[in-house]
PDB file of C-alpha atoms and ligand atoms in Angstrom:
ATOM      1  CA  UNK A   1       0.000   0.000   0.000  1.00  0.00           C
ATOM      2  CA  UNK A   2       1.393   3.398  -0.552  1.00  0.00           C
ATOM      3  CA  UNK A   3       0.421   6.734   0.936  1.00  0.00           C
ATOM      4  CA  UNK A   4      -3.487   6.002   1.080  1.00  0.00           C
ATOM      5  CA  UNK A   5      -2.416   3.021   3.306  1.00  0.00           C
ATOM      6  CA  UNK A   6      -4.756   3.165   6.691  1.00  0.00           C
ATOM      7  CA  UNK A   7      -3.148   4.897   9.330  1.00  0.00           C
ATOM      8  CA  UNK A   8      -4.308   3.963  13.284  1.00  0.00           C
ATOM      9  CA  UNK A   9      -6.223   7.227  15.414  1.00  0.00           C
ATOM     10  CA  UNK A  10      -8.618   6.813  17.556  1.00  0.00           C
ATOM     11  CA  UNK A  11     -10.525   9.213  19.446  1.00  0.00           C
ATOM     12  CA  UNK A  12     -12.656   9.315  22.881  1.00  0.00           C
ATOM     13  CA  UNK A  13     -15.965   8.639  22.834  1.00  0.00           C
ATOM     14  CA  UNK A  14     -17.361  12.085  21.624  1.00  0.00           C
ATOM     15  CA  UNK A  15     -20.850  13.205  22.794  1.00  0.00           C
ATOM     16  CA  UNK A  16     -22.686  15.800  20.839  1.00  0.00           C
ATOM     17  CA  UNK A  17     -21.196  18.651  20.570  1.00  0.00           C
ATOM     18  CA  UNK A  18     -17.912  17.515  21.694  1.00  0.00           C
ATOM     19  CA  UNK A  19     -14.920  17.471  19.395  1.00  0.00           C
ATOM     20  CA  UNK A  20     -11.863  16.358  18.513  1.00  0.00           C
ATOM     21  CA  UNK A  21      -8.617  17.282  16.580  1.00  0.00           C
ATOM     22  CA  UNK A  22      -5.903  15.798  14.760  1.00  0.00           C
ATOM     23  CA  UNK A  23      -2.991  17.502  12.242  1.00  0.00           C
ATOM     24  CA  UNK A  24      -2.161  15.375   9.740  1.00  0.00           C
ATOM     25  CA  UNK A  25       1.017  15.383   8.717  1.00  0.00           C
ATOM     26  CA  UNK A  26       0.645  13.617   5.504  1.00  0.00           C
ATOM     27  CA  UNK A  27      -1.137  13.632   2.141  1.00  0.00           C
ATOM     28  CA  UNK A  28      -3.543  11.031   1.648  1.00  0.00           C
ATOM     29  CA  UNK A  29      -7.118   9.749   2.164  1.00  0.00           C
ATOM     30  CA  UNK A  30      -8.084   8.827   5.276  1.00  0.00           C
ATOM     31  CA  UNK A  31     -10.846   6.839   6.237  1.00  0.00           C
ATOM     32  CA  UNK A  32     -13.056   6.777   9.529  1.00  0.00           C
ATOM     33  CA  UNK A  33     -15.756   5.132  10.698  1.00  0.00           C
ATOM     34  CA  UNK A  34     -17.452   5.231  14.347  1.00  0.00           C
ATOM     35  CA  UNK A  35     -15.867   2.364  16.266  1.00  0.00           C
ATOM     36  CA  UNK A  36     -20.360   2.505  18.215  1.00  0.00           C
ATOM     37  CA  UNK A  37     -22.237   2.478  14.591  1.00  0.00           C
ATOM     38  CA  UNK A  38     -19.646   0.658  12.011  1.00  0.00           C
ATOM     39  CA  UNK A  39     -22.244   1.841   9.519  1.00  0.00           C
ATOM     40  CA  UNK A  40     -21.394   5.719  10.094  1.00  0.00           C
ATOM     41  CA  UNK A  41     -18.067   6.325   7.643  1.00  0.00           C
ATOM     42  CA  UNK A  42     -16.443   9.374   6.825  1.00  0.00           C
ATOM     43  CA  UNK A  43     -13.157  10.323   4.674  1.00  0.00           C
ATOM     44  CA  UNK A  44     -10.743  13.192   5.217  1.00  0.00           C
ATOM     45  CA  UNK A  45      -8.433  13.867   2.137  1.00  0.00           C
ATOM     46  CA  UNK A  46      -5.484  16.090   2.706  1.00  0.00           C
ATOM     47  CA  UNK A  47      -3.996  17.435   0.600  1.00  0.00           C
TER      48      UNK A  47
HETATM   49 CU1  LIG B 101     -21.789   6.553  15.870  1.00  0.00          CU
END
């Protein structure tokens, strides 16, 4: 795999309204997914 290769972060538990950040470092896609609902999926692509 090359730069879109998965990359490991996990946040807390967020409520609503919390949040939570993360700089990334690297370009890429990045996928996510809420570790509760499996079904809710996101992507962050940095560029
Ligand atoms: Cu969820």
């Amino acid at each position: 795999m090359g730069s879109d290769a998965p990359r490991l972060i996990r946040s807390p538990p967020l409520d609503t309204g919390d949040s939570f950040a993360f700089v990334f470092l690297q370009p890429g896609t990045y996928r996510c997914f809420c570790s509760l609902h499996p079904h809710m999926q996101g992507m962050v692509v940095v560029r």
